[in-house]
Amino acid sequence: MVKISVLKVENPSCLWGAIWGLSGDVETSEHYKKLHFQMNLFYRDTTQDVCTLKPTSLEEGRVYVVYWAVKKSWFRAVVESIFVDSVSCQACCFLVDHGEKVVVPSEQIRLAMENFLQLPFWVQKFHLAGIKPTTLRVSLLEEKAELKPSARWDSSATLFLHKLLQASTLKEAVLLEPESDSTPIKLYVTVGDIKICVNDDLVAKRFAYYSTKSGDGLEEGDRLPINQQSVYIANVTTTQDNTTHQLCSR
């Protein structure tokens, strides 16, 4: 288990964060501070031939160094998409050491020198392993509501995760085998003197269900949260009120 800092949460299947504890925390942090300092010395150097540093064209998925006006500094970034019109060219970039998405004009994008690509990206993409989202579907004909698998996370699940992370004093993770561009994790947070497995808590609160397809090794197959997979419509309001109360109490 390693310490992890969660910088940004899009939903339980998309968290951006940094891992601590694989090496000295202070030493690791200093490496990235040094990299940032050296990059800014280089790209701010007025004696540099800017024409040789500007890319002749932009490629989606490629790493560049971009100027972020908000921080007035240069950062490593991956170009995610490009927008071209009759007046200008802009790119939506993901800052790989900060977990932020920014839109920058092409004039503020530079080629990344090889010596600035030696350190791995500070920010990584994670997803909570072994769980998938649920949604509450109401059948007026049968007068009942059922928890069903969903293709996307409900906003209340993401809000619950946000509140849990904000209330925690320590965040730890068990790293599993990376999948494509994301690493599955079992996320644990400490709230007060209680350690909570976030994956299990989302299932317990019925925001999610366990799924073997996420590679968690469960033996019982895909299953919805235990208890009350189906509830009568008369009880739906109570269930929703309880969920709201649980969110507010966190």
CSV table of C-alpha atoms in Angstrom, one decimal:
chain,number,residue,atom,x,y,z
A,1,MET,CA,0.0,0.0,0.0
A,2,VAL,CA,1.3,3.5,-0.9
A,3,LYS,CA,0.3,7.0,-0.1
A,4,ILE,CA,-1.5,8.8,-2.8
A,5,SER,CA,-2.5,12.4,-3.4
A,6,VAL,CA,-5.7,12.9,-5.4
A,7,LEU,CA,-5.5,16.1,-7.4
A,8,LYS,CA,-8.6,15.9,-9.4
A,9,VAL,CA,-11.7,13.7,-9.6
A,10,GLU,CA,-13.9,13.5,-12.7
A,11,ASN,CA,-15.8,10.4,-11.5
A,12,PRO,CA,-14.9,7.1,-9.7
A,13,SER,CA,-13.5,5.8,-13.0
A,14,CYS,CA,-11.3,8.8,-13.6
A,15,LEU,CA,-9.1,10.1,-10.8
A,16,TRP,CA,-5.9,12.1,-11.4
A,17,GLY,CA,-3.2,11.9,-8.7
A,18,ALA,CA,0.3,11.3,-7.7
A,19,ILE,CA,1.9,8.4,-5.8
A,20,TRP,CA,4.0,8.9,-2.8
A,21,GLY,CA,6.1,6.4,-0.9
A,22,LEU,CA,7.8,4.5,-3.8
A,23,SER,CA,10.8,6.6,-3.0
A,24,GLY,CA,11.6,9.4,-0.6
A,25,ASP,CA,8.8,12.0,-0.7
A,26,VAL,CA,11.1,15.0,-0.3
A,27,GLU,CA,13.6,13.7,-2.8
A,28,THR,CA,10.9,13.0,-5.4
A,29,SER,CA,9.4,16.4,-5.0
A,30,GLU,CA,12.7,18.1,-5.3
A,31,HIS,CA,13.3,16.3,-8.7
A,32,TYR,CA,10.2,17.8,-10.1
A,33,LYS,CA,10.9,21.2,-8.7
A,34,LYS,CA,14.4,21.1,-10.3
A,35,LEU,CA,12.9,19.9,-13.7
A,36,HIS,CA,10.4,22.8,-13.6
A,37,PHE,CA,13.1,25.3,-12.8
A,38,GLN,CA,15.4,24.1,-15.6
A,39,MET,CA,12.6,24.1,-18.1
A,40,ASN,CA,11.7,27.7,-17.4
A,41,LEU,CA,15.3,28.8,-17.5
A,42,PHE,CA,15.6,27.2,-21.0
A,43,TYR,CA,12.3,28.4,-22.5
A,44,ARG,CA,12.6,31.9,-21.1
A,45,ASP,CA,16.1,32.3,-22.4
A,46,THR,CA,15.9,35.2,-24.9
A,47,THR,CA,19.1,34.0,-26.7
A,48,GLN,CA,17.3,30.9,-27.9
A,49,ASP,CA,16.2,30.7,-31.5
A,50,VAL,CA,12.4,30.5,-31.0
A,51,CYS,CA,11.9,29.3,-34.5
A,52,THR,CA,13.7,26.1,-33.8
A,53,LEU,CA,11.7,25.5,-30.7
A,54,LYS,CA,8.3,26.0,-32.3
A,55,PRO,CA,6.7,22.9,-33.7
A,56,THR,CA,5.9,23.1,-37.4
A,57,SER,CA,2.6,21.3,-36.7
A,58,LEU,CA,0.8,19.9,-33.6
A,59,GLU,CA,0.0,16.3,-33.1
A,60,GLU,CA,-2.7,15.0,-30.7
A,61,GLY,CA,-1.2,12.7,-28.0
A,62,ARG,CA,2.3,14.1,-28.2
A,63,VAL,CA,4.1,15.7,-25.3
A,64,TYR,CA,5.1,19.4,-25.6
A,65,VAL,CA,6.1,22.2,-23.3
A,66,VAL,CA,3.3,24.9,-23.1
A,67,TYR,CA,3.1,28.3,-21.4
A,68,TRP,CA,0.2,28.5,-18.9
A,69,ALA,CA,-0.7,32.2,-18.6
A,70,VAL,CA,-2.4,31.7,-15.2
A,71,LYS,CA,0.8,30.5,-13.6
A,72,LYS,CA,3.0,32.5,-15.9
A,73,SER,CA,5.2,29.4,-16.4
A,74,TRP,CA,6.1,26.6,-18.8
A,75,PHE,CA,4.9,23.1,-18.1
A,76,ARG,CA,5.0,19.7,-19.8
A,77,ALA,CA,1.7,18.8,-21.5
A,78,VAL,CA,0.0,16.4,-23.8
A,79,VAL,CA,-2.0,17.8,-26.6
A,80,GLU,CA,-5.5,16.3,-26.4
A,81,SER,CA,-7.3,18.2,-29.2
A,82,ILE,CA,-6.6,21.0,-31.7
A,83,PHE,CA,-8.9,23.8,-32.7
A,84,VAL,CA,-8.2,25.7,-35.9
A,85,ASP,CA,-10.1,28.6,-37.4
A,86,SER,CA,-9.4,31.3,-39.9
A,87,VAL,CA,-7.7,33.5,-37.3
A,88,SER,CA,-5.8,31.2,-34.9
A,89,CYS,CA,-4.9,27.7,-33.8
A,90,GLN,CA,-5.4,26.6,-30.2
A,91,ALA,CA,-4.8,23.3,-28.4
A,92,CYS,CA,-6.5,21.7,-25.4
A,93,CYS,CA,-3.6,20.4,-23.3
A,94,PHE,CA,-3.3,18.2,-20.2
A,95,LEU,CA,-0.6,19.3,-17.8
A,96,VAL,CA,1.0,16.0,-17.0
A,97,ASP,CA,2.6,17.2,-13.7
A,98,HIS,CA,-0.4,19.2,-12.4
A,99,GLY,CA,-3.5,17.4,-13.5
A,100,GLU,CA,-5.0,20.5,-15.2
A,101,LYS,CA,-6.5,20.9,-18.6
A,102,VAL,CA,-5.8,24.2,-20.3
A,103,VAL,CA,-6.4,25.8,-23.7
A,104,VAL,CA,-3.3,27.5,-25.1
A,105,PRO,CA,-2.6,29.3,-28.5
A,106,SER,CA,-0.1,27.5,-30.7
A,107,GLU,CA,2.3,30.5,-30.3
A,108,GLN,CA,2.8,29.4,-26.7
A,109,ILE,CA,3.7,25.7,-27.5
A,110,ARG,CA,7.2,24.5,-27.8
A,111,LEU,CA,9.0,21.3,-28.6
A,112,ALA,CA,9.9,19.3,-25.5
A,113,MET,CA,13.7,18.7,-25.3
A,114,GLU,CA,14.7,15.1,-24.6
A,115,ASN,CA,16.4,16.0,-21.3
A,116,PHE,CA,13.0,17.3,-20.0
A,117,LEU,CA,11.3,14.0,-20.7
A,118,GLN,CA,13.5,11.8,-18.4
A,119,LEU,CA,11.2,12.0,-15.4
A,120,PRO,CA,7.9,10.1,-15.6
A,121,PHE,CA,4.7,12.2,-15.5
A,122,TRP,CA,4.0,13.3,-11.9
A,123,VAL,CA,0.2,13.0,-12.4
A,124,GLN,CA,-1.2,9.6,-13.3
A,125,LYS,CA,-4.7,8.5,-14.2
A,126,PHE,CA,-6.4,6.0,-11.8
A,127,HIS,CA,-9.8,4.3,-11.5
A,128,LEU,CA,-11.4,2.5,-8.6
A,129,ALA,CA,-11.0,-1.3,-9.3
A,130,GLY,CA,-13.7,-3.9,-9.4
A,131,ILE,CA,-16.7,-1.6,-9.3
A,132,LYS,CA,-19.1,-0.2,-11.9
A,133,PRO,CA,-21.8,2.4,-11.6
A,134,THR,CA,-25.5,1.8,-10.9
A,135,THR,CA,-28.6,3.8,-11.5
A,136,LEU,CA,-32.1,3.7,-10.0
A,137,ARG,CA,-34.7,2.9,-12.6
A,138,VAL,CA,-38.4,3.3,-11.8
A,139,SER,CA,-41.1,1.1,-13.3
A,140,LEU,CA,-44.5,2.8,-12.9
A,141,LEU,CA,-46.2,-0.3,-14.4
A,142,GLU,CA,-44.8,-2.6,-11.7
A,143,GLU,CA,-44.7,0.1,-9.1
A,144,LYS,CA,-41.2,-0.5,-8.0
A,145,ALA,CA,-37.7,0.8,-8.5
A,146,GLU,CA,-34.6,-1.3,-9.2
A,147,LEU,CA,-30.9,-0.6,-9.1
A,148,LYS,CA,-29.5,-1.4,-12.5
A,149,PRO,CA,-26.0,-1.3,-14.0
A,150,SER,CA,-25.3,2.0,-15.7
A,151,ALA,CA,-23.0,3.2,-18.5
A,152,ARG,CA,-22.0,6.3,-16.6
A,153,TRP,CA,-21.6,7.5,-13.0
A,154,ASP,CA,-24.3,9.4,-11.3
A,155,SER,CA,-23.3,12.9,-10.2
A,156,SER,CA,-24.2,12.0,-6.6
A,157,ALA,CA,-21.6,9.2,-6.6
A,158,THR,CA,-18.9,11.7,-7.7
A,159,LEU,CA,-20.1,14.2,-5.1
A,160,PHE,CA,-20.0,11.5,-2.4
A,161,LEU,CA,-16.4,10.6,-3.4
A,162,HIS,CA,-15.4,14.3,-3.3
A,163,LYS,CA,-16.8,14.7,0.2
A,164,LEU,CA,-15.1,11.5,1.4
A,165,LEU,CA,-11.7,12.7,0.0
A,166,GLN,CA,-12.1,16.1,1.5
A,167,ALA,CA,-12.9,14.7,5.0
A,168,SER,CA,-9.9,12.4,4.9
A,169,THR,CA,-6.6,13.0,6.6
A,170,LEU,CA,-4.8,10.2,4.8
A,171,LYS,CA,-5.2,8.6,1.4
A,172,GLU,CA,-3.6,5.2,0.5
A,173,ALA,CA,-4.0,2.9,-2.4
A,174,VAL,CA,-3.2,-0.7,-3.4
A,175,LEU,CA,-2.0,-0.5,-7.0
A,176,LEU,CA,-3.2,-3.3,-9.4
A,177,GLU,CA,-2.0,-4.2,-12.9
A,178,PRO,CA,-2.2,-1.1,-15.1
A,179,GLU,CA,-4.9,-1.2,-17.8
A,180,SER,CA,-4.3,0.8,-21.0
A,181,ASP,CA,-4.0,4.4,-19.9
A,182,SER,CA,-5.3,4.0,-16.4
A,183,THR,CA,-4.2,2.2,-13.2
A,184,PRO,CA,-6.8,0.4,-11.2
A,185,ILE,CA,-6.6,0.9,-7.4
A,186,LYS,CA,-8.2,-0.1,-4.2
A,187,LEU,CA,-8.5,3.3,-2.5
A,188,TYR,CA,-8.4,3.7,1.3
A,189,VAL,CA,-9.1,6.9,3.2
A,190,THR,CA,-8.7,7.7,6.9
A,191,VAL,CA,-11.5,9.8,8.4
A,192,GLY,CA,-10.9,10.5,12.0
A,193,ASP,CA,-9.6,7.2,13.4
A,194,ILE,CA,-11.5,5.1,10.9
A,195,LYS,CA,-10.0,3.6,7.7
A,196,ILE,CA,-12.5,3.2,4.8
A,197,CYS,CA,-12.2,1.3,1.6
A,198,VAL,CA,-13.7,3.7,-0.9
A,199,ASN,CA,-14.4,1.0,-3.4
A,200,ASP,CA,-16.5,-1.0,-0.9
A,201,ASP,CA,-18.1,2.1,0.5
A,202,LEU,CA,-19.5,3.2,-2.9
A,203,VAL,CA,-21.0,-0.3,-3.2
A,204,ALA,CA,-22.4,-0.2,0.4
A,205,LYS,CA,-24.0,3.2,-0.4
A,206,ARG,CA,-25.4,1.6,-3.6
A,207,PHE,CA,-23.6,4.0,-5.9
A,208,ALA,CA,-21.8,1.0,-7.5
A,209,TYR,CA,-21.8,-2.8,-7.8
A,210,TYR,CA,-18.9,-5.3,-7.8
A,211,SER,CA,-17.8,-6.5,-11.2
A,212,THR,CA,-15.2,-9.2,-12.1
A,213,LYS,CA,-14.8,-7.5,-15.5
A,214,SER,CA,-12.8,-4.8,-13.8
A,215,GLY,CA,-10.1,-7.3,-12.9
A,216,ASP,CA,-10.6,-7.4,-9.2
A,217,GLY,CA,-10.6,-11.2,-8.9
A,218,LEU,CA,-14.0,-11.5,-7.3
A,219,GLU,CA,-15.3,-15.1,-7.4
A,220,GLU,CA,-19.0,-14.4,-7.2
A,221,GLY,CA,-19.4,-12.7,-10.6
A,222,ASP,CA,-21.0,-9.4,-11.2
A,223,ARG,CA,-23.5,-8.5,-8.6
A,224,LEU,CA,-25.5,-5.5,-7.5
A,225,PRO,CA,-25.2,-4.1,-3.9
A,226,ILE,CA,-26.4,-6.5,-1.2
A,227,ASN,CA,-29.9,-6.0,0.0
A,228,GLN,CA,-32.9,-4.3,-1.6
A,229,GLN,CA,-31.9,-4.5,-5.3
A,230,SER,CA,-35.6,-4.0,-5.9
A,231,VAL,CA,-37.7,-1.6,-3.8
A,232,TYR,CA,-41.4,-0.6,-4.1
A,233,ILE,CA,-42.0,2.9,-5.2
A,234,ALA,CA,-43.5,3.8,-1.9
A,235,ASN,CA,-40.0,3.3,-0.4
A,236,VAL,CA,-38.1,5.2,-3.1
A,237,THR,CA,-38.4,8.5,-1.4
A,238,THR,CA,-37.1,7.1,1.9
A,239,THR,CA,-34.2,5.5,0.1
A,240,GLN,CA,-33.2,8.7,-1.6
A,241,ASP,CA,-33.6,10.7,1.6
A,242,ASN,CA,-31.3,8.2,3.4
A,243,THR,CA,-28.7,8.5,0.7
A,244,THR,CA,-28.9,12.3,0.8
A,245,HIS,CA,-28.5,12.2,4.6
A,246,GLN,CA,-25.5,9.9,4.3
A,247,LEU,CA,-23.9,12.4,1.8
A,248,CYS,CA,-24.6,15.4,4.1
A,249,SER,CA,-23.3,13.7,7.1
A,250,ARG,CA,-19.9,13.0,5.6
